[in-house]
Amino acid sequence: MGSLNDIGVAAGINILSAVGFLLVFAVVRIQPINDRVYFPKWYLKGTRSSPRHIGNVLSKFVNADVSTYLRFLNWMPAALKMPEPELIEHAGLDSAVYVRIYLLGLKIFVPITVLAFAVLVPVNWTSATLGDDEEGLSYDQIDKLSISNLGQGSKRFWVHIGMAYVFTFWTFYVLYHEYKVITTMRLHFLANQNRRPDQFTVLVRNIPADPDETVGEHVEHFFAVNHREHYLSHQVVYNANTLASLVEKKKGLQNWLVYYENQHAKNPEKELIIKTGLWGLWGEKVDALQHYKTTIEELCKQEDEERQKVISDPKAIMPAAFVSFNSQWGAAVCAQTQQTSNPTVWLTEWAPEPRDVYWPNLAIPFVELSIRRLIMAVALFFLTFFFMVPIALVQSVANLDDIERVLPFLKPIIERNGPRSVIQGFLPGIALKIFLIFLPTILMAMSKIEGHVSLSGLERRTASKYFLFIFVNVFLGSVVAGTAFQQLNSFIHQSTNKIPETIGESIPMKATFFITYIMVDGWAGIAAEVLRLKPLIMFHIKNTFLVRTEQDREQAMDPGSLEFGSTEPRIQLYFLLGLVYAVVTPIILPFIIVFFGLAYLVFRHQIINVYNQQYESGAQFWPDVHGRIVTALVISQILLIGLLSTQEAEQSTVALLPLPILTIWFHYVCKGRFEPAYIKFPLQEAMVKDTLQRANDPTLNLREYLKGAYVHPVFRSGDMYELLAMDEEENPHLVATKRRSRMTTPVDSKFNSSSGTNEGEFSQLRPS
Amino acid sequence: MGSLNDIGVAAGINILSAVGFLLVFAVVRIQPINDRVYFPKWYLKGTRSSPRHIGNVLSKFVNADVSTYLRFLNWMPAALKMPEPELIEHAGLDSAVYVRIYLLGLKIFVPITVLAFAVLVPVNWTSATLGDDEEGLSYDQIDKLSISNLGQGSKRFWVHIGMAYVFTFWTFYVLYHEYKVITTMRLHFLANQNRRPDQFTVLVRNIPADPDETVGEHVEHFFAVNHREHYLSHQVVYNANTLASLVEKKKGLQNWLVYYENQHAKNPEKELIIKTGLWGLWGEKVDALQHYKTTIEELCKQEDEERQKVISDPKAIMPAAFVSFNSQWGAAVCAQTQQTSNPTVWLTEWAPEPRDVYWPNLAIPFVELSIRRLIMAVALFFLTFFFMVPIALVQSVANLDDIERVLPFLKPIIERNGPRSVIQGFLPGIALKIFLIFLPTILMAMSKIEGHVSLSGLERRTASKYFLFIFVNVFLGSVVAGTAFQQLNSFIHQSTNKIPETIGESIPMKATFFITYIMVDGWAGIAAEVLRLKPLIMFHIKNTFLVRTEQDREQAMDPGSLEFGSTEPRIQLYFLLGLVYAVVTPIILPFIIVFFGLAYLVFRHQIINVYNQQYESGAQFWPDVHGRIVTALVISQILLIGLLSTQEAEQSTVALLPLPILTIWFHYVCKGRFEPAYIKFPLQEAMVKDTLQRANDPTLNLREYLKGAYVHPVFRSGDMYELLAMDEEENPHLVATKRRSRMTTPVDSKFNSSSGTNEGEFSQLRPS
C-alpha cells in the first residue's frame, strides 16, 4: 500500500497532465482553423458558419484576439448554462440522459462522502491497532483511515454495518428517484415530439413463406384481416447488403480520385503513377486519375445492375416488413400483442427510428437467432476468462530470440543493447494494448451476430458485455492478482463462502492502486477526451488532401457520438469502486467525486458542441444503467460481508445478510414499476396523441407521410425512391433530397442532426 | 447397499400390498352402497343414477351378482378405452393433460431403459473390478450392474458419457414433441370451446382512486375512451370476504341442525341437550334443535345486513373490475397491452374462468404485492432449510422425562415399560409426520399470501414451492444424509466443484434406498389412491348422519380433484430419479416404468370416474411441468459430472460440460417457441373466433350473456343477482338458478361439472 506521499505525487502528476490537457484545449479550440473540430454540432444544425470567411489570411487560421485567451476557461460555465429542456431539444434525450449518469454519481456519492468523512474516518483513525501491528505487514497512513485499522473482532464494526445500511438506503432513494424522473422525461419526450414515422410503424419479422403470395401480398392480407380497422400500409425489406457494400467501396475510391485530382491541380506536370496490386506496392503501373475514373465507372455499372436485381428478384425480399397503421393506438396494439398461435412467426415489435435500424440483421430466422445467441454466450465466456491465452501465444511468438532464429538477418539490429531492451519491454504489452483497443469493436461484432435489429439495441448489448469484461478483468483482476482464468480456477476449487472472503480481504489493500487508476483513467482521460486529439488530426489531414468545397469540409468533420457501448461500462466501474470502498476505505470517495464532476462538465460540453448522435432511442438504455448500479451495490455488499467475516465479527456477517436480499428485491420493485415504460407504449398515451393529432391536422395524408420512411438507405436516391416507395397508386412530387450523407449507409446518418429536426427531414417526403 | 435378495423381499411386500389394495378396490367398487364414492363424476354429469332404486333391500347395499366379481379387473381396460378427445370433453383439458405427464414418463424412460439394459448393464457387469476390491467396502450385486463396477479411470466411462448424450437428446426430442402436442391441444381446445365469459373479459386491477367518480364510473370512462370501439360493460368487485365467511359459518351450523333433526326423527322422545361453550364441553346447557334454529336465524339476519352494507357502502367496492369487450379481439388487445404510463395502475390480464377466481386476493395494491412476495421468498427459504428446527423443539418438549416433570400425576403410566417404549419410539416421528401432512396446506397458504388471483395460479405456485422442498429434503436429504440446514452449511463451506462431487459420489450408493422408496411411495401409494379410503369413510359417515334427500346425498359426495399443487411435484421426483440414475444405476429404471404405467392407469380411471376439477385452466401448467423436467435433467447432468470427476476420468468431465449448457439453451428455445401460447392469446385466433361467432349467432346479446358472470359467488341468489348484475337498463327474465352449490363459496364450485357444461350453466343467464 502506498503512503500518503506516494498518492500526493501521483495526484500531482495527474492533476498537472489534466490541467495541461485543459489548457491546450482552451487554446486550440479558439483557433478558427479548428472550429469545425470543436463545434461540429453547430455546423450540422446550420447555426454556425465558418469563421474563416472574414478577416485577413492570418486570422483565418490563428486567433489573434488576446481577450479570448483571457477568457479561456469560459467553456466551463457555458457548458452548464444550457437548461435541460433546451439540452434535450438541442442534443436529444439520449445525450441529455447520458450526462445525468454523471450527475447521478454526484448525487449518490457526495452525501455518502460527507457522511463517511464525518463518521467512518474518525472511527477508523482513532482505533490505533495498526500502529502496534505484530505481523509486520507493511501498513501505511492510508490504512489508518480504512477499516483495516480496527483490528479483529472490534465492536466498532457495528458503525460500519450501520453505515452500510445508510449508504444502501440512500442509494435506493437516489436510484428510485432518478428512475422516476427519467421515466417521466421519456414519456414527456415521446408525448411532446413531433410526428415520427416509427410512432405509427411496427417491425414484423419472420413472416412465414406462402406458396401463392409474395411477401408483400401476404403481409397486406394478414394485417388487413387481423387489424382490420387500423392497418394502413407496409414496406417490405430488401436484402441490399451487397449493394450497400458496393456503394461503400465506391465512396472510398472517390476519396482517392479527389486526392489525385487535387494533387494534379497543384502540380499539373507531374505524372501520377500508382500500382494496382495490394496496397499499391505491387502490380502494373497505371495513371492514377485514369485508373480511378474507370474503376468508379465500372462500380457504378455494377451498382445499377445490383440495384435492378434487388428490386426485380423475389429472393431479395426478406421475410420482414415495416407495417404502418392509421393511428398510434393501432400500432401500439400490434407491437404489444401476439399475432398467431405460433409465436415464432409474425413477430411484431416497435419499429426503431429509421436512422436506428440495423438493416443486415432483419432477416434472421427464429431458430438461427437462438443458436447464434448460444454461441455468442459461450464465446463471451471464453473471451472474458481466456482472452489472455491467444495474447500470451502472440507474445511468445513475438519473442526476440525466436525472431532472431527465424529472421537471422535482423540479428545485428536486435543484438544491439538499446533497441533490444526497448523492444523486450515493449513487445509483451503491445499485443494486449491492441486487443484492448479493439475490444469494444469485437464486442460490437458479437452483438451484431446475436441479431439485434437496432443500433441502440446493439450498443446496449455491447455495454452489458463490456461491463462483464471490465468487472472480471479490471476489477477482480486488480483485486485478486492473476489472470481471469486463474481466478476462475481458484474460485471453482474454493469453498463458496471463501470467495467473497478472499476478494473482500484484499479490497482494502488495493485502495491506493484504484486511487491512482481513477486519476489516470478518470481525471487525465476525461481531460484528454475534451481535446479530441484524433478527430483534430484526422480533420486536418482530410482538410489538406481531400477538401475542395464547403461540402467536402462538412464531410471531413467527424463529430463522433457518445459510443454508449464502450463509455457507459467504464462509468459503471466508478460506481462499483465508490460503492465497494464507501465503507471500507472512504478516502477513495473524493477522487471519484472529482471524476464525476469533471466528466459531467466535459460531456455536457461535448454533447452541446461536438457529438451528434446517430439515433434517438428515448433513453431506452436507462434500465440497463440502473440494473448495473444495482449489481454493483450487491457486489459491494457481498464483498463487505466477505471482508467482515475475516475480521472475527461473526454476528456482523449475519447482520449484513438482509442487505443483498433487500437490494435484489428493490431491483424487482423498480423493474415492475418503471421498466414497462421503456418497452411498451401505453394505450392511453397513444389515444391522447391520436386525438390531438387528428384535431391539429385533420387533412394529413398519413399514407403519403409514411411513404418511403423505411426504405433501405441505399435506395434513397430520386429515381429508386419512387420505384420502392410503399404505395404505387399515387405519384407525389418528391422534392429531390439534399441529404447526401443519408443516401449511402446508416453509419453515415450520424451526419444528420438528431430528433429535433426529424420533422424537417420527413416533410420532404410529403407532397409539395 | 442392499443385495438383490433384500430388494426382492421389499418388492414382494410392496407388490403384495399394492395387489391387496387393488383387490379390495375391485370388490368394494362394485358394491352399490359405494357407488357414489367411486363414480361421483358420472353423478355430477347426471348420466348415472343411484343403483339402489331397483332390486330388493339387500341388493341395494351388497352386490350379489357373481359374474361381476369375475370381471373385477375390467376397470383397467375400461380406463384406457376412452379416446383422448372424448376424455377432454368429459373431464376437461387440465385432467387429460395431467395424465399425459405419466405417459410422458413412459415415453422418456421406456426407450432409455431398453438402451441402458442393452448397453450400460453389460458394460458395467463385465468390468469386474469390484470383485477384488481392496478397500473392503461392502459392495453388493446391485453395484455390479452400476457404474461403481468400472473402477477408477476406466476407459469404459466413455460409453456412459456417450449414453448421457443419447439420453439427453432423446429427452429433448420427447419433451419438445410433447410441448408441441400439448400447445396444439390447448389452442384447439380454446378454439373449439363454446362461448365462455372469460373469453370476452379482462381483469383490471389497481384502479387508481378518483375523487370525483366511483370506481364503476371511472372504469367505464377509462375504457370507453381508450378502447372506444371494443368496450362493452364491466363488473366491479365487492369485498365480500366477511359475507362469505358468514355464509360458510351458516352452512356448518345447518349441517349440525340436520344432524340433530335426524337424531330427533329417529328417537323423538330423547331430549337433545348440548353445551354452548368451546367444543360443546363447557357452558350453558340448551336444547340442540332450538339452539341451532335460533343461531341460524341470527346469522341469516347478520348476513342480510352485511349484504346490504356491501352493496351500499362505497368502501366495499375494491379497486378491481372485470371489464368485458364486444369481441375476443378487443379483450385480447386489452389483456396484452399496457394501459397507462404508470405500469402499476390499471393492470390488465385475462380474467380467469369465473370458477377459477380467487376472490380474496383481488384488491392487493402493487407495492404490497412485492413486499408480500419478498417475505414469502424469505419464508420459503427458511421453511425449506430450517423446517427441522421447530420440529426438533416440539420433539424435545414432548420428551417423556420433561412431561413427567411437568405433569407428575402421569408418572405411573409413563414409567411402565410397555407404553414408555412405544411412546418414545412414536413421539419423535409424530411432529414430523403432522408437519409433512400439513405441508401442502402451508405452501398453499403462502401462495395465497403472495396474492395470485386464480386458483389455478395458486396451485401452480404451490407446486413450484413443493418441488423445491422435495428436491432439497427428500432427494438431497436422502443422498447426502443430514438435515437440509446441515447440508446448506457444509455446501457453503465446501469448494464449488466439490458439491456435485460429494453428491455425485453418494448417488450410486443410494440406489437401493430409492428403489424401496419407489415401491412404497409409488406402487403401494398409487394403489391406495384408487381405493379412496378417506372419501369412502367420510361418505358413509355423512350418509348415516346427515343425508335425508337425494340432494343431501349429492352434497355428501366428495369427488375431489387432482390437487395439482401437491401431486405434480411428487411425479417430478420420479423424473428426477429416473434421469439421475439412467446412466449411473440403470437397474432403477424398470421400477420407475412400473410406477408411471400404474399411475397412468389409475389416474386415467380416476379422472374418468371420480375427480371433478374446480376449474379449467386449459393446461396452463404445462410450462411449469416442462421446466421442472428440464431442471431435473440439468441436475442429473451436473451430478454425473461430479460423480465422474471422482473417478479419475478428467477428460470425461470436460466432455460432459456442454450438456448442461445445451439443456439450458434447449429450455430457452422451448420457452420462446411455446410459452406465449400459455400466456397470451393470438389476435388471429381471436379474429377467427369473432368472425365465426358473428356468423353463427348474429342476434346474440353479448351484454346480456355476460351479465352476472363475474358476480361474487355469495351474491348468486335470485334477488341479489339482479341488483348487482352488470347492466341496470334492461331487466331480463332470469331463470331462477338451481345451482345451490355455487351460491356459497368458490370452494363449493367443485360440485359443478367442468368446462363441458359451461354453456349450460351460463345459458341460464340469457333471456328466456
CSV table of N, CA, C and O in Angstrom, one decimal, chain A residues 272-351:
chain,number,residue,atom,x,y,z
A,272,LEU,N,1.0,11.1,-62.3
A,272,LEU,CA,0.6,10.4,-61.1
A,272,LEU,C,0.5,8.9,-61.4
A,272,LEU,O,-0.5,8.5,-62.0
A,273,ILE,N,1.5,8.2,-61.0
A,273,ILE,CA,1.5,6.7,-61.3
A,273,ILE,C,1.2,6.0,-60.0
A,273,ILE,O,1.8,6.2,-58.9
A,274,ILE,N,0.3,5.0,-60.1
A,274,ILE,CA,0.2,4.1,-58.9
A,274,ILE,C,0.3,2.6,-59.4
A,274,ILE,O,0.1,2.4,-60.6
A,275,LYS,N,0.5,1.8,-58.5
A,275,LYS,CA,0.5,0.3,-58.8
A,275,LYS,C,-0.9,-0.2,-58.4
A,275,LYS,O,-1.4,0.1,-57.4
A,276,THR,N,-1.4,-1.2,-59.2
A,276,THR,CA,-2.8,-1.7,-58.9
A,276,THR,C,-2.9,-2.8,-57.9
A,276,THR,O,-3.9,-3.1,-57.5
A,277,GLY,N,-1.7,-3.4,-57.6
A,277,GLY,CA,-1.7,-4.5,-56.6
A,277,GLY,C,-2.0,-4.1,-55.2
A,277,GLY,O,-2.5,-3.0,-54.9
A,278,LEU,N,-1.7,-5.1,-54.4
A,278,LEU,CA,-2.0,-4.9,-52.9
A,278,LEU,C,-1.4,-3.7,-52.4
A,278,LEU,O,-0.2,-3.5,-52.4
A,279,TRP,N,-2.2,-2.8,-51.7
A,279,TRP,CA,-1.7,-1.6,-51.0
A,279,TRP,C,-0.8,-0.7,-51.9
A,279,TRP,O,0.0,0.0,-51.4
A,280,GLY,N,-1.0,-0.8,-53.2
A,280,GLY,CA,-0.2,0.0,-54.1
A,280,GLY,C,1.3,-0.4,-54.1
A,280,GLY,O,2.2,0.4,-54.5
A,281,LEU,N,1.7,-1.5,-53.6
A,281,LEU,CA,3.1,-1.9,-53.5
A,281,LEU,C,3.5,-2.8,-54.7
A,281,LEU,O,4.7,-2.8,-55.1
A,282,TRP,N,2.6,-3.5,-55.3
A,282,TRP,CA,2.9,-4.5,-56.4
A,282,TRP,C,2.1,-4.1,-57.6
A,282,TRP,O,1.2,-3.2,-57.5
A,283,GLY,N,2.3,-4.9,-58.6
A,283,GLY,CA,1.4,-4.8,-59.8
A,283,GLY,C,1.8,-3.8,-60.8
A,283,GLY,O,2.7,-3.1,-60.7
A,284,GLU,N,0.9,-3.8,-61.8
A,284,GLU,CA,1.0,-2.9,-63.0
A,284,GLU,C,1.0,-1.5,-62.6
A,284,GLU,O,0.3,-1.1,-61.8
A,285,LYS,N,1.8,-0.7,-63.3
A,285,LYS,CA,1.8,0.7,-63.1
A,285,LYS,C,0.8,1.4,-64.0
A,285,LYS,O,0.8,1.1,-65.2
A,286,VAL,N,-0.1,2.2,-63.5
A,286,VAL,CA,-1.1,2.9,-64.3
A,286,VAL,C,-1.2,4.4,-63.9
A,286,VAL,O,-0.7,4.7,-62.8
A,287,ASP,N,-1.8,5.1,-64.8
A,287,ASP,CA,-2.1,6.5,-64.4
A,287,ASP,C,-3.2,6.6,-63.4
A,287,ASP,O,-4.3,6.0,-63.5
A,288,ALA,N,-2.9,7.3,-62.3
A,288,ALA,CA,-3.9,7.2,-61.1
A,288,ALA,C,-5.2,7.8,-61.5
A,288,ALA,O,-6.3,7.1,-61.3
A,289,LEU,N,-5.3,9.0,-62.1
A,289,LEU,CA,-6.6,9.6,-62.4
A,289,LEU,C,-7.4,8.7,-63.3
A,289,LEU,O,-8.6,8.4,-63.0
A,290,GLN,N,-6.8,8.2,-64.4
A,290,GLN,CA,-7.5,7.4,-65.3
A,290,GLN,C,-8.0,6.1,-64.6
A,290,GLN,O,-9.2,5.7,-64.8
A,291,HIS,N,-7.1,5.5,-63.8
A,291,HIS,CA,-7.4,4.3,-63.2
A,291,HIS,C,-8.7,4.4,-62.3
A,291,HIS,O,-9.6,3.6,-62.4
A,292,TYR,N,-8.7,5.5,-61.4
A,292,TYR,CA,-9.8,5.6,-60.5
A,292,TYR,C,-11.1,5.9,-61.3
A,292,TYR,O,-12.1,5.5,-60.9
A,293,LYS,N,-10.9,6.8,-62.3
A,293,LYS,CA,-12.1,7.1,-63.1
A,293,LYS,C,-12.8,5.9,-63.7
A,293,LYS,O,-14.0,5.7,-63.6
A,294,THR,N,-12.0,5.0,-64.3
A,294,THR,CA,-12.6,3.8,-64.9
A,294,THR,C,-13.1,2.9,-63.9
A,294,THR,O,-14.2,2.3,-64.0
A,295,THR,N,-12.4,2.7,-62.8
A,295,THR,CA,-12.9,1.8,-61.7
A,295,THR,C,-14.2,2.3,-61.2
A,295,THR,O,-15.2,1.5,-61.0
A,296,ILE,N,-14.3,3.6,-60.9
A,296,ILE,CA,-15.6,4.1,-60.4
A,296,ILE,C,-16.7,3.9,-61.4
A,296,ILE,O,-17.8,3.5,-61.0
A,297,GLU,N,-16.4,4.1,-62.7
A,297,GLU,CA,-17.4,3.9,-63.7
A,297,GLU,C,-17.9,2.5,-63.7
A,297,GLU,O,-19.1,2.2,-63.7
A,298,GLU,N,-17.0,1.5,-63.6
A,298,GLU,CA,-17.4,0.1,-63.5
A,298,GLU,C,-18.3,-0.1,-62.3
A,298,GLU,O,-19.3,-0.8,-62.4
A,299,LEU,N,-17.8,0.4,-61.2
A,299,LEU,CA,-18.6,0.2,-60.0
A,299,LEU,C,-20.0,0.7,-60.1
A,299,LEU,O,-21.0,0.1,-59.7
A,300,CYS,N,-20.1,1.9,-60.8
A,300,CYS,CA,-21.4,2.5,-61.0
A,300,CYS,C,-22.3,1.5,-61.8
A,300,CYS,O,-23.5,1.3,-61.4
A,301,LYS,N,-21.7,0.9,-62.8
A,301,LYS,CA,-22.5,-0.1,-63.6
A,301,LYS,C,-22.9,-1.2,-62.7
A,301,LYS,O,-24.1,-1.6,-62.7
A,302,GLN,N,-22.0,-1.8,-62.0
A,302,GLN,CA,-22.3,-2.9,-61.1
A,302,GLN,C,-23.4,-2.6,-60.1
A,302,GLN,O,-24.3,-3.3,-59.9
A,303,GLU,N,-23.3,-1.3,-59.6
A,303,GLU,CA,-24.3,-0.9,-58.7
A,303,GLU,C,-25.7,-0.8,-59.3
A,303,GLU,O,-26.6,-1.3,-58.7
A,304,ASP,N,-25.7,-0.3,-60.5
A,304,ASP,CA,-27.0,-0.2,-61.2
A,304,ASP,C,-27.6,-1.6,-61.4
A,304,ASP,O,-28.8,-1.9,-61.1
A,305,GLU,N,-26.7,-2.5,-61.8
A,305,GLU,CA,-27.2,-3.9,-62.1
A,305,GLU,C,-27.7,-4.5,-60.8
A,305,GLU,O,-28.8,-5.1,-60.7
A,306,GLU,N,-26.9,-4.4,-59.7
A,306,GLU,CA,-27.3,-5.0,-58.4
A,306,GLU,C,-28.6,-4.4,-57.9
A,306,GLU,O,-29.5,-5.1,-57.4
A,307,ARG,N,-28.8,-3.1,-58.2
A,307,ARG,CA,-30.0,-2.4,-57.8
A,307,ARG,C,-31.2,-3.0,-58.5
A,307,ARG,O,-32.2,-3.3,-57.9
A,308,GLN,N,-31.0,-3.2,-59.8
A,308,GLN,CA,-32.1,-3.8,-60.6
A,308,GLN,C,-32.4,-5.2,-60.1
A,308,GLN,O,-33.6,-5.5,-60.0
A,309,LYS,N,-31.4,-5.9,-59.8
A,309,LYS,CA,-31.5,-7.3,-59.4
A,309,LYS,C,-32.3,-7.3,-58.1
A,309,LYS,O,-33.3,-8.1,-57.9
A,310,VAL,N,-31.9,-6.5,-57.1
A,310,VAL,CA,-32.6,-6.5,-55.8
A,310,VAL,C,-34.1,-6.2,-56.0
A,310,VAL,O,-34.9,-6.8,-55.4
A,311,ILE,N,-34.4,-5.2,-56.9
A,311,ILE,CA,-35.8,-4.8,-57.0
A,311,ILE,C,-36.6,-5.9,-57.7
A,311,ILE,O,-37.8,-6.2,-57.3
A,312,SER,N,-36.0,-6.6,-58.7
A,312,SER,CA,-36.8,-7.5,-59.5
A,312,SER,C,-36.8,-8.9,-58.9
A,312,SER,O,-37.7,-9.7,-59.1
A,313,ASP,N,-35.7,-9.3,-58.2
A,313,ASP,CA,-35.6,-10.7,-57.8
A,313,ASP,C,-36.4,-10.9,-56.5
A,313,ASP,O,-36.2,-10.3,-55.5
A,314,PRO,N,-37.4,-11.8,-56.5
A,314,PRO,CA,-38.2,-12.0,-55.3
A,314,PRO,C,-37.4,-12.6,-54.2
A,314,PRO,O,-37.8,-12.4,-53.0
A,315,LYS,N,-36.3,-13.2,-54.5
A,315,LYS,CA,-35.5,-13.8,-53.4
A,315,LYS,C,-34.8,-12.7,-52.6
A,315,LYS,O,-34.3,-13.0,-51.5
A,316,ALA,N,-34.7,-11.5,-53.2
A,316,ALA,CA,-34.0,-10.4,-52.5
A,316,ALA,C,-34.9,-9.8,-51.5
A,316,ALA,O,-34.5,-9.0,-50.7
A,317,ILE,N,-36.2,-10.2,-51.5
A,317,ILE,CA,-37.1,-9.7,-50.5
A,317,ILE,C,-37.0,-10.5,-49.2
A,317,ILE,O,-37.2,-11.7,-49.3
A,318,MET,N,-36.7,-9.9,-48.1
A,318,MET,CA,-36.5,-10.7,-46.9
A,318,MET,C,-37.9,-10.9,-46.2
A,318,MET,O,-38.8,-10.1,-46.4
A,319,PRO,N,-38.0,-11.9,-45.4
A,319,PRO,CA,-39.3,-12.2,-44.7
A,319,PRO,C,-39.5,-11.2,-43.5
A,319,PRO,O,-39.8,-11.6,-42.4
A,320,ALA,N,-39.4,-9.9,-43.8
A,320,ALA,CA,-39.6,-8.9,-42.8
A,320,ALA,C,-40.2,-7.7,-43.4
A,320,ALA,O,-40.1,-7.5,-44.7
A,321,ALA,N,-41.0,-7.0,-42.7
A,321,ALA,CA,-41.6,-5.8,-43.3
A,321,ALA,C,-41.9,-4.8,-42.2
A,321,ALA,O,-42.0,-5.1,-41.0
A,322,PHE,N,-42.0,-3.5,-42.6
A,322,PHE,CA,-42.4,-2.4,-41.7
A,322,PHE,C,-43.9,-2.2,-42.0
A,322,PHE,O,-44.2,-1.8,-43.1
A,323,VAL,N,-44.7,-2.4,-41.0
A,323,VAL,CA,-46.1,-2.3,-41.3
A,323,VAL,C,-46.6,-1.0,-40.5
A,323,VAL,O,-46.3,-0.8,-39.3
A,324,SER,N,-47.3,-0.2,-41.3
A,324,SER,CA,-47.8,1.1,-40.7
A,324,SER,C,-49.3,1.1,-40.4
A,324,SER,O,-50.0,0.4,-41.1
A,325,PHE,N,-49.7,1.8,-39.4
A,325,PHE,CA,-51.1,1.8,-39.0
A,325,PHE,C,-51.6,3.2,-39.1
A,325,PHE,O,-50.8,4.2,-39.1
A,326,ASN,N,-52.9,3.4,-39.1
A,326,ASN,CA,-53.5,4.7,-39.3
A,326,ASN,C,-53.6,5.4,-38.0
A,326,ASN,O,-54.1,6.6,-37.9
A,327,SER,N,-53.2,4.8,-36.9
A,327,SER,CA,-53.2,5.5,-35.6
A,327,SER,C,-52.1,4.9,-34.7
A,327,SER,O,-51.7,3.8,-34.9
A,328,GLN,N,-51.7,5.7,-33.8
A,328,GLN,CA,-50.7,5.2,-32.8
A,328,GLN,C,-51.2,4.1,-32.0
A,328,GLN,O,-50.6,3.2,-31.5
A,329,TRP,N,-52.5,4.2,-31.7
A,329,TRP,CA,-53.2,3.2,-30.9
A,329,TRP,C,-53.1,1.8,-31.6
A,329,TRP,O,-52.7,0.8,-31.0
A,330,GLY,N,-53.4,1.8,-32.9
A,330,GLY,CA,-53.3,0.6,-33.7
A,330,GLY,C,-51.9,0.0,-33.7
A,330,GLY,O,-51.7,-1.2,-33.5
A,331,ALA,N,-50.9,0.9,-33.8
A,331,ALA,CA,-49.5,0.5,-33.9
A,331,ALA,C,-49.1,-0.1,-32.5
A,331,ALA,O,-48.5,-1.1,-32.4
A,332,ALA,N,-49.6,0.6,-31.4
A,332,ALA,CA,-49.2,0.2,-30.1
A,332,ALA,C,-49.8,-1.2,-29.8
A,332,ALA,O,-49.2,-2.1,-29.2
A,333,VAL,N,-51.1,-1.4,-30.3
A,333,VAL,CA,-51.7,-2.7,-30.1
A,333,VAL,C,-50.9,-3.8,-30.8
A,333,VAL,O,-50.6,-4.8,-30.2
A,334,CYS,N,-50.6,-3.5,-32.1
A,334,CYS,CA,-49.9,-4.6,-32.8
A,334,CYS,C,-48.5,-4.9,-32.3
A,334,CYS,O,-48.1,-6.0,-32.2
A,335,ALA,N,-47.8,-3.8,-31.8
A,335,ALA,CA,-46.5,-4.1,-31.3
A,335,ALA,C,-46.5,-4.9,-30.0
A,335,ALA,O,-45.5,-5.6,-29.7
A,336,GLN,N,-47.6,-4.8,-29.2
A,336,GLN,CA,-47.6,-5.5,-27.9
A,336,GLN,C,-48.3,-6.8,-27.9
A,336,GLN,O,-48.3,-7.5,-26.9
A,337,THR,N,-48.9,-7.2,-29.0
A,337,THR,CA,-49.7,-8.4,-28.9
A,337,THR,C,-49.0,-9.6,-29.8
A,337,THR,O,-48.2,-9.3,-30.6
A,338,GLN,N,-49.5,-10.8,-29.5
A,338,GLN,CA,-49.0,-11.9,-30.3
A,338,GLN,C,-50.0,-12.1,-31.4
A,338,GLN,O,-51.2,-11.9,-31.3
A,339,GLN,N,-49.5,-12.3,-32.6
A,339,GLN,CA,-50.3,-12.3,-33.8
A,339,GLN,C,-50.9,-13.7,-34.1
A,339,GLN,O,-52.1,-13.8,-34.4
A,340,THR,N,-50.1,-14.8,-34.1
A,340,THR,CA,-50.7,-16.1,-34.4
A,340,THR,C,-50.3,-17.1,-33.3
A,340,THR,O,-49.6,-16.8,-32.4
A,341,SER,N,-50.9,-18.3,-33.5
A,341,SER,CA,-50.7,-19.3,-32.5
A,341,SER,C,-49.3,-19.8,-32.4
A,341,SER,O,-48.8,-20.3,-31.4
A,342,ASN,N,-48.5,-19.6,-33.5
A,342,ASN,CA,-47.1,-19.9,-33.5
A,342,ASN,C,-46.3,-18.7,-33.1
A,342,ASN,O,-46.2,-17.8,-34.0
A,343,PRO,N,-45.7,-18.6,-31.9
A,343,PRO,CA,-45.1,-17.4,-31.5
A,343,PRO,C,-43.7,-17.2,-32.2
A,343,PRO,O,-43.1,-16.2,-31.8
A,344,THR,N,-43.3,-18.0,-33.1
A,344,THR,CA,-42.0,-17.8,-33.8
A,344,THR,C,-42.2,-17.1,-35.2
A,344,THR,O,-41.2,-16.9,-35.8
A,345,VAL,N,-43.4,-16.9,-35.6
A,345,VAL,CA,-43.7,-16.2,-36.9
A,345,VAL,C,-44.5,-15.0,-36.6
A,345,VAL,O,-45.1,-14.9,-35.5
A,346,TRP,N,-44.5,-14.1,-37.5
A,346,TRP,CA,-45.2,-12.8,-37.4
A,346,TRP,C,-44.8,-12.1,-36.1
A,346,TRP,O,-45.7,-11.7,-35.4
A,347,LEU,N,-43.5,-12.1,-35.8
A,347,LEU,CA,-43.1,-11.4,-34.6
A,347,LEU,C,-43.2,-9.9,-34.8
A,347,LEU,O,-42.6,-9.4,-35.8
A,348,THR,N,-43.9,-9.2,-33.9
A,348,THR,CA,-44.0,-7.8,-34.0
A,348,THR,C,-43.3,-7.1,-32.9
A,348,THR,O,-43.3,-7.5,-31.8
A,349,GLU,N,-42.7,-6.0,-33.2
A,349,GLU,CA,-42.2,-5.1,-32.2
A,349,GLU,C,-42.2,-3.7,-32.7
A,349,GLU,O,-42.3,-3.5,-33.9
A,350,TRP,N,-42.1,-2.7,-31.9
A,350,TRP,CA,-42.0,-1.3,-32.3
A,350,TRP,C,-40.9,-1.2,-33.3
A,350,TRP,O,-39.8,-1.7,-33.1
A,351,ALA,N,-41.1,-0.5,-34.4
A,351,ALA,CA,-40.0,-0.3,-35.4
A,351,ALA,C,-39.1,0.7,-34.7
A,351,ALA,O,-39.5,1.7,-34.1
